[in-house]
XYZ file of C-alpha atoms in Angstrom:
461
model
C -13.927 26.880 15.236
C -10.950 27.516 12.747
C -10.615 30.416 10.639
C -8.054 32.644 8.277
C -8.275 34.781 6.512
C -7.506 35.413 2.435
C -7.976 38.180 0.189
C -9.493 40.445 2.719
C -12.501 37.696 3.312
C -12.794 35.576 6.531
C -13.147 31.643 6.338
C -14.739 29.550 8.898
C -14.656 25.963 9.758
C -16.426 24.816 12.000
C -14.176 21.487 13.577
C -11.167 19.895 12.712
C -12.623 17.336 10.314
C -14.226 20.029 8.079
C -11.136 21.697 8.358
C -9.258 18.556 7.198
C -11.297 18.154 4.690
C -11.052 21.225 3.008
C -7.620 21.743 2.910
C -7.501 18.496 1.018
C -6.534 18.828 -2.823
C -9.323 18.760 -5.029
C -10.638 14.923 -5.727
C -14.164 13.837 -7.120
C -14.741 11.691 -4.114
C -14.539 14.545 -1.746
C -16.701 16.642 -4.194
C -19.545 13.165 -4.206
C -19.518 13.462 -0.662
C -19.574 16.796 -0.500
C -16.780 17.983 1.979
C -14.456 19.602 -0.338
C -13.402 23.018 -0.795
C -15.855 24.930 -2.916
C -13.021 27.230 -4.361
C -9.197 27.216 -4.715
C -9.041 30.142 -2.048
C -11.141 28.028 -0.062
C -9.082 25.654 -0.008
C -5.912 27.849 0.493
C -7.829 29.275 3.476
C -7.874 26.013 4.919
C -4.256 25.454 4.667
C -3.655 28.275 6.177
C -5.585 27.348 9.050
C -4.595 23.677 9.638
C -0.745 24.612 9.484
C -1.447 26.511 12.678
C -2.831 23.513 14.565
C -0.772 21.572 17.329
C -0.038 17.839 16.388
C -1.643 17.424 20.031
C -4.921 18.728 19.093
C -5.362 15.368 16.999
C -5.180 13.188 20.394
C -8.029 15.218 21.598
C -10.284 16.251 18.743
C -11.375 12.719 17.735
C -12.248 12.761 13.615
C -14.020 9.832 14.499
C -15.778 9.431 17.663
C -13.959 7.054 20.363
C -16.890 5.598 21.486
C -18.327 4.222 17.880
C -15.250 3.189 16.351
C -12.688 0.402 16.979
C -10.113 1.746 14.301
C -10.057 5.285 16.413
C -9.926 3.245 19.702
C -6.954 1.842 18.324
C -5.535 4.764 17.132
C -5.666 6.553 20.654
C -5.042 3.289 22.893
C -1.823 2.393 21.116
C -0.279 5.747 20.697
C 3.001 5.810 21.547
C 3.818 9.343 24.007
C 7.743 8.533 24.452
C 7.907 8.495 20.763
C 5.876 11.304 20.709
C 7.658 13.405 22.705
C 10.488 15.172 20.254
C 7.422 16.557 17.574
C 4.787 16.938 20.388
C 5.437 20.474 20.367
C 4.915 21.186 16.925
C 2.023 22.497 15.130
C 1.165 20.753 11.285
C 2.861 23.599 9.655
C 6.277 23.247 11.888
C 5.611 19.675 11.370
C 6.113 19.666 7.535
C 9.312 21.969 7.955
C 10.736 19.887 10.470
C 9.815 16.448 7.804
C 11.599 18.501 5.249
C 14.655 19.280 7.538
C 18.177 16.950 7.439
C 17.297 17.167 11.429
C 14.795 13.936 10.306
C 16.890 11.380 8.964
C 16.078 7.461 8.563
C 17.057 6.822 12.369
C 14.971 9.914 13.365
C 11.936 9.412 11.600
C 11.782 5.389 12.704
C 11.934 6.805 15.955
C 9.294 9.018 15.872
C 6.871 6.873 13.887
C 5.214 5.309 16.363
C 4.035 8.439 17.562
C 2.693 9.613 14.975
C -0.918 8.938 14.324
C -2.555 8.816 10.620
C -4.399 12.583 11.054
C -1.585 13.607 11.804
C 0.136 12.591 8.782
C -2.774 12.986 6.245
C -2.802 16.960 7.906
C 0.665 16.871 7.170
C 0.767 16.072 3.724
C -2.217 18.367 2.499
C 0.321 21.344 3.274
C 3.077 19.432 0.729
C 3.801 19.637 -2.725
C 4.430 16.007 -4.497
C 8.148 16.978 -4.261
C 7.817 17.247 -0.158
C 5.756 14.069 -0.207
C 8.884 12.284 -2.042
C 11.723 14.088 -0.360
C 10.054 12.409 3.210
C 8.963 9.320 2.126
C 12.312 8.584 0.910
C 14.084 9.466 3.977
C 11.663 6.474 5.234
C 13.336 3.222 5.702
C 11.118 0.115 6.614
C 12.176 -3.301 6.240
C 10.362 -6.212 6.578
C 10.924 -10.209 6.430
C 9.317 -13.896 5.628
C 11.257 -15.867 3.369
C 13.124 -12.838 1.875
C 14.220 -8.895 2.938
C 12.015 -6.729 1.586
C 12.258 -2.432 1.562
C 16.165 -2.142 2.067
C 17.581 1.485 0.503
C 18.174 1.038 -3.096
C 15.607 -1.748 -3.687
C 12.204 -2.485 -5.528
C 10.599 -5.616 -5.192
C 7.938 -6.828 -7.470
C 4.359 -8.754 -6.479
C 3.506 -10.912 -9.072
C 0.071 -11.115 -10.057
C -0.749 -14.127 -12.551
C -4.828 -14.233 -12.350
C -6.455 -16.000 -14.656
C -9.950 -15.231 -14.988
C -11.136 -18.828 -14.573
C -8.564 -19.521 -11.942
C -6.810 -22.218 -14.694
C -3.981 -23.673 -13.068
C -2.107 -24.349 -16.489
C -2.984 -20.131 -17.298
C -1.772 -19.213 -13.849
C 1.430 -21.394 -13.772
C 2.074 -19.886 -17.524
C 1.739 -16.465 -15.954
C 4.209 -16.793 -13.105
C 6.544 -18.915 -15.103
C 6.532 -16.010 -17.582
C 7.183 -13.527 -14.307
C 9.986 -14.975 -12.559
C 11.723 -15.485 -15.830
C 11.178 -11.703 -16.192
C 12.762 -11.326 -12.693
C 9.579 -10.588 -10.697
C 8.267 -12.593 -7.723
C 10.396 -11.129 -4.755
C 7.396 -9.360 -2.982
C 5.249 -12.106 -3.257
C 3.635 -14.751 -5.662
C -0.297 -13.500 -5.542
C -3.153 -14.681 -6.949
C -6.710 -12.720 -7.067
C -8.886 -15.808 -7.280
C -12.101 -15.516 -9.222
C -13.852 -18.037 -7.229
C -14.540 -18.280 -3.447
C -14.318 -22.080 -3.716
C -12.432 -23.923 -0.632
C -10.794 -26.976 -2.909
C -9.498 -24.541 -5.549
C -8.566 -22.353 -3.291
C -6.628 -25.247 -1.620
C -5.269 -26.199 -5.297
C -3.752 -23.068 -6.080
C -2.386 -22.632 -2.664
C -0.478 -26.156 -2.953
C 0.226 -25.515 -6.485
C 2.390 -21.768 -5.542
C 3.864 -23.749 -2.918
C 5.335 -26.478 -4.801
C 6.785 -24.084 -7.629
C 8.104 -22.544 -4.846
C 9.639 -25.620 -2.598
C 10.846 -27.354 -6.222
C 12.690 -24.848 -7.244
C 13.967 -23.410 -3.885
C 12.516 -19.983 -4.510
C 13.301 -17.139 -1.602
C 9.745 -15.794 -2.140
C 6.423 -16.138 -0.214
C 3.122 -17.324 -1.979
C -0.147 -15.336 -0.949
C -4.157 -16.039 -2.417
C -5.917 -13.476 -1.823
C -9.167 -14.376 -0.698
C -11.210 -13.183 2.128
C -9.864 -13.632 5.659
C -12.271 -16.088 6.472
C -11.291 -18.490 3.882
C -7.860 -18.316 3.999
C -8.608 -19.971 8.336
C -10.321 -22.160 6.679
C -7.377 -23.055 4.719
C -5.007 -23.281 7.515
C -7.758 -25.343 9.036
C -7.306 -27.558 6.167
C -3.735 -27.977 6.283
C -3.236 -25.540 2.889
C 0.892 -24.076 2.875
C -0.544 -20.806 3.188
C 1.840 -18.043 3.440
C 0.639 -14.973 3.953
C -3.210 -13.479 5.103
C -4.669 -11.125 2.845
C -7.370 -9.117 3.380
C -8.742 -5.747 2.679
C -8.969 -3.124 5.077
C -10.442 0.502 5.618
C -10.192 3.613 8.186
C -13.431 2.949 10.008
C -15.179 -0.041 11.866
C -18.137 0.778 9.781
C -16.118 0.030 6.432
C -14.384 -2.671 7.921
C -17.853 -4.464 8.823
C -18.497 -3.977 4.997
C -15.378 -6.340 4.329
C -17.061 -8.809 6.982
C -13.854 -7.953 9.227
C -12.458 -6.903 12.530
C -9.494 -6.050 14.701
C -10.079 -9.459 16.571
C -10.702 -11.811 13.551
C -7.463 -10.174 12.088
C -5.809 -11.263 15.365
C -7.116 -14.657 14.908
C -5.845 -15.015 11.210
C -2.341 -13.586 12.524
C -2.040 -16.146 14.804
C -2.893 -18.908 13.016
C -0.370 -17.959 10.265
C 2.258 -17.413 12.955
C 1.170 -21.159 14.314
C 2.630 -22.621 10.497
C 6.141 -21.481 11.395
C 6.658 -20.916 7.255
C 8.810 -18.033 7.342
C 12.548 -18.492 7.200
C 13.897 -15.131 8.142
C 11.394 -13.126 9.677
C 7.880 -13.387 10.967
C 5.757 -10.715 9.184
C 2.700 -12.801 7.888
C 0.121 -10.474 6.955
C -0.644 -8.864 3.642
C -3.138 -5.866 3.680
C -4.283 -3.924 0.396
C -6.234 -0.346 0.897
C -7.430 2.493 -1.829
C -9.303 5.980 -1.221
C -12.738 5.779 -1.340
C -13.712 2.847 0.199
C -14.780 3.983 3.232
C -17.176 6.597 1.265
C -18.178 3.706 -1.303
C -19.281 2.113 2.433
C -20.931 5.100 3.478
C -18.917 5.008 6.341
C -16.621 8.177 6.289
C -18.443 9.590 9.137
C -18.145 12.987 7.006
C -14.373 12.503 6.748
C -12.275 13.192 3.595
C -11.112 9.935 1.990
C -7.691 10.967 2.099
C -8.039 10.618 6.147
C -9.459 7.713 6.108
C -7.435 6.310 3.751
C -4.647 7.095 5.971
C -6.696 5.434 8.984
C -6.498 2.411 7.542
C -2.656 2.167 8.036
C -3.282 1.986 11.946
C -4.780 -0.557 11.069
C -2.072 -2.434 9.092
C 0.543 -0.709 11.419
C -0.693 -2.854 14.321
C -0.705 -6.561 12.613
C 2.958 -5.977 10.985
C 2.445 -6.836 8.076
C 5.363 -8.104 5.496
C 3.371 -6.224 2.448
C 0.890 -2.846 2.163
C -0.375 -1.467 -0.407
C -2.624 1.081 -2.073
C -4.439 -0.152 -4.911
C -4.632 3.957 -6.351
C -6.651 4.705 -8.841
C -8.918 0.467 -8.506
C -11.717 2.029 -7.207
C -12.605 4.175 -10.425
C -13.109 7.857 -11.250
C -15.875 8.292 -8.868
C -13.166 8.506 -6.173
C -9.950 9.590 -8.074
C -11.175 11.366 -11.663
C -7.825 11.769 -13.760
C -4.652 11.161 -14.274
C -3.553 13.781 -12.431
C -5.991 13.207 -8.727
C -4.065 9.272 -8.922
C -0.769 10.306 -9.443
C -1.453 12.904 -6.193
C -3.355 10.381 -4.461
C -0.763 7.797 -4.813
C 1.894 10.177 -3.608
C -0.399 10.901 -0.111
C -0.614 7.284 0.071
C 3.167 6.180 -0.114
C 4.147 9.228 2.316
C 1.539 8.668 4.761
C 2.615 5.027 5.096
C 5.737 5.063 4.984
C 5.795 7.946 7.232
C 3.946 5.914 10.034
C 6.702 3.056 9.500
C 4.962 0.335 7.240
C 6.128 -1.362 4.114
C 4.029 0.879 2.044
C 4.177 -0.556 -1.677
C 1.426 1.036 -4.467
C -0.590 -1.119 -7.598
C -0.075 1.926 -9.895
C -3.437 1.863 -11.802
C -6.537 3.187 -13.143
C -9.376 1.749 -14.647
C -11.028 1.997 -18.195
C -13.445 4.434 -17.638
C -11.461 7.146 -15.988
C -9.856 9.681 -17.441
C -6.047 8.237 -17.122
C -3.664 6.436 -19.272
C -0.482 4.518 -18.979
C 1.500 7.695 -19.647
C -0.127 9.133 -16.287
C 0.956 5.637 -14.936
C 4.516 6.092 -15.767
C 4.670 9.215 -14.440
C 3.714 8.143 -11.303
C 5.812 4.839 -11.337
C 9.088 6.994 -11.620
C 7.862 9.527 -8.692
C 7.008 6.411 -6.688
C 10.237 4.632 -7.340
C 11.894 7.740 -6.629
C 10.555 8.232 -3.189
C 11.677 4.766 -2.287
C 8.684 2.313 -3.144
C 8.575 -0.888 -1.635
C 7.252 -3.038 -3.994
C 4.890 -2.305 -7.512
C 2.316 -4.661 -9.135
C 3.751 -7.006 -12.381
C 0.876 -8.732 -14.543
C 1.899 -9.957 -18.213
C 1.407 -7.403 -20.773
C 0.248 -4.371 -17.457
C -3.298 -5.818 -18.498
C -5.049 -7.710 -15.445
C -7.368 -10.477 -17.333
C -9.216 -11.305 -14.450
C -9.811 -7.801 -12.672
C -10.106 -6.395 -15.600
C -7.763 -3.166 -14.999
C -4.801 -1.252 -15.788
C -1.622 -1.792 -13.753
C 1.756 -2.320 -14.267
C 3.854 -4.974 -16.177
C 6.843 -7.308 -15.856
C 8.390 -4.533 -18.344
C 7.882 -1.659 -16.087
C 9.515 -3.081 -13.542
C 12.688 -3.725 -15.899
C 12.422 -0.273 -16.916
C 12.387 1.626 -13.214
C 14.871 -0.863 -12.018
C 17.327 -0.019 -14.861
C 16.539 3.709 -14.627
C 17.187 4.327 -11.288
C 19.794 0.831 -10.491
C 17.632 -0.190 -8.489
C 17.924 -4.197 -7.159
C 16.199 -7.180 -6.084
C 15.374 -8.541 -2.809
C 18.798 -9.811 -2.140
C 18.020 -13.439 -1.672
C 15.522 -12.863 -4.838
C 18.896 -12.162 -6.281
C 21.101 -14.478 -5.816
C 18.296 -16.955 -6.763
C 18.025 -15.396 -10.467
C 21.576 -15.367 -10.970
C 22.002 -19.322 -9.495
C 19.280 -20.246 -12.185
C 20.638 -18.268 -14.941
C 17.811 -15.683 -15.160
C 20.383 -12.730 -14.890
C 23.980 -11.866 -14.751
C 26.253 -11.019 -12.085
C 25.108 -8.052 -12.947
C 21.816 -8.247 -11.894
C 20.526 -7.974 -16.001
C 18.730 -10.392 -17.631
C 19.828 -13.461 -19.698
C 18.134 -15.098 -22.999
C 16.830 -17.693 -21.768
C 17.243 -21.039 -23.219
C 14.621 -23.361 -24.362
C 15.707 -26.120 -21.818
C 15.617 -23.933 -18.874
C 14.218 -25.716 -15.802
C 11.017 -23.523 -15.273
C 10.191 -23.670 -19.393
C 10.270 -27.350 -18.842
C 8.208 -27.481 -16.092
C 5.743 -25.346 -17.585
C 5.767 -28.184 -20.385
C 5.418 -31.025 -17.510
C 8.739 -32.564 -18.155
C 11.088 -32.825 -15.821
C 14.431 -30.543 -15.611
């Protein structure tokens, strides 16, 4: 039992995941599955409350119990105690003042990270304002390798994401011509395949690698079908890249995606087995969002926030090159307005970040919720601010295929000029060898006889 009280009246909550979950700012998912706060002093109450609970309460007060859950297994079985050790004495509330304190730098908070485990950081982050979420994740350095260095200080890199939404080859290869020629690519080349169907999906994997091996690109190609598929792939002798799948905070939700902690395993391996990488191993590509584990009906009656934090143990044990949280995808159901993304995306990039992955965001919204690309900007520029890894670029911020908002080649000109921030350094020098920008780093005209407008055209350079 956890209680404060408020205005001269007593609040009560009964465990720690109640607790949790009302201390959580107000989000329609939350309110659909009804564990939010009924009232803003409810809710303050909570606060209140949670800031006075020890970090090690989370290692015994399971959110999740032990026993029916792989994801909380993992969780407790890999927790780091030596890395532990320097915040174990905290409660949440000292927590979030020592996060906040020049005592964490870069070197500290890597050191800690392993210790940290995901309710920790989701309790954390309820008792911050977006400016303590961005002063932390900052502060956050993670880098990661395959063919290029992604998350260095003073970088963005850019995913780009030519769909098409009859997976046409020509429509696809216009798309990431059009990208790299924009300066995107130096996350990763990915494609969100509208069919499940092994010889395309073999086509556009061979296509992505050939753009990729004729021109010498320092970037890493990724389809992003189901798990299963892309073994089936390797199987087949496909370049693949990177795995992609989909993950969630629970075994429950996870079994909804048709995946596990072992078949995960499996896929890493096999992608380790190609050897495709040229500076760095990291072969795994995971994409999460709030509200999939309630969408699942398998929150256990924990907030989404949690669980969307959950998830990272997940990613946090496979390595990945590339995470990230697709915000505001999963529609207003989950995350209403402008306003519950922009917060949401903030938890997301601090929670991640804080427990040491390459935490990158698809800053989006769909149709039908109440959210615009002004809200998008706004949280773009936070994002960027707090030291994103990577952001979404379709043509025009318009996915065809998915049929969504996100961002554009054109935002990522605009952030990068805003706040001088650069390219993946190979990424770099590759744009400036084929004339794509300037020593500076800015973009040329680009002539019609450039090598990738010809090949688009099927001549040679």
């Amino acid at each position: 039992m956890y209680q404060a009280t408020l205005s001269r009246r007593s609040y009560r909550f009964s465990d720690l995941r109640q607790l949790m979950a009302k201390a959580s700012p107000a989000r329609s998912g939350d309110y659909l599955a009804e564990v939010a706060a009924d009232s803003a002093e409810e809710r303050m109450a909570a606060r209140i409350a949670l800031a006075e609970v020890p970090l090690k309460t989370f290692l015994q007060q399971l959110l999740v119990p032990y026993e029916q859950d792989e994801v909380t297994r993992l969780i407790i079985d890999s927790h780091d105690a030596l890395a532990f050790a320097p915040i174990s004495h905290l409660t949440v509330g000292d927590f979030r003042d020592w996060l906040l304190s020049e005592q964490a730098d870069s070197a500290m908070l890597a050191q800690v990270a392993p210790g940290i485990t995901p309710e920790m950081a989701a309790a954390v982050s309820k008792l911050m304002r977006n400016q303590d979420l961005i002063l932390v994740a900052k502060k956050c350095r993670v880098i990661t390798r395959f063919r290029n260095t992604i998350g260095l200080p003073g970088h963005l890199s850019v995913r780009l994401q030519p769909n098409h939404p009859t997976d046409s080859l020509q429509g696809i290869a216009a798309s990431m011509l059009d990208g790299l020629l924009y300066g995107s690519g130096d996350a990763v080349v990915g494609i969100n395949p509208a069919s499940d169907s092994l010889p395309l999906l073999e086509k556009l994997n061979h296509m992505l690698g050939d753009v990729i091996q004729r021109f010498a690109i320092p970037t890493q190609s990724c389809v992003l079908t189901h798990v299963t598929n892309t073994l089936r792939l390797i199987e087949r002798g496909a370049p693949v890249d990177l795995v992609f799948q989909s993950i969630a905070g629970t075994e429950a939700a996870n079994s909804g995606f048709g995946i596990n902690l072992a078949l995960l395993a499996e896929a890493q391996q096999a992608a380790l087995s190609l050897n495709r990488g040229t500076l760095g191993n990291n072969v795994m590509y995971f994409e999460t969002g709030q509200g999939s584990c309630l969408s699942s009906n398998a929150h256990h009656g924990v907030d989404q926030q949690t669980c969307e934090a959950r998830a990272y143990a997940v990613a946090r044990h496979f390595s990945p090159l590339l995470i990230n949280t697709v915000v505001g995808f999963i529609g207003p159901e989950y995350l209403y307005d402008g306003k519950q993304i922009i917060r949401a995306g903030l938890e997301d990039h601090f929670c991640g970040k804080l427990l040491g992955l390459p935490l990158g965001c698809d800053v989006c919204y769909t149709n039908h919720a109440e959210a615009d690309q002004d809200d998008m900007d706004t949280l773009l520029t936070l994002l960027a601010t707090a030291g994103l890894t990577f952001l979404i670029g379709v043509p025009g911020a318009d996915d065809i295929m998915l049929n969504y908002q996100s961002t554009s080649f054109h935002d990522a000109l605009y952030i990068r000029e805003l706040l001088g921030l650069k390219h993946a350094p190979e990424f770099a020098d590759w744009l400036t060898k084929m004339q794509i920008t300037d020593d500076l780093g800015r973009l040329r005209d680009t002539a019609a006889n450039h090598p990738l407008l010809l090949a688009l055209q099927g001549e040679q350079p």
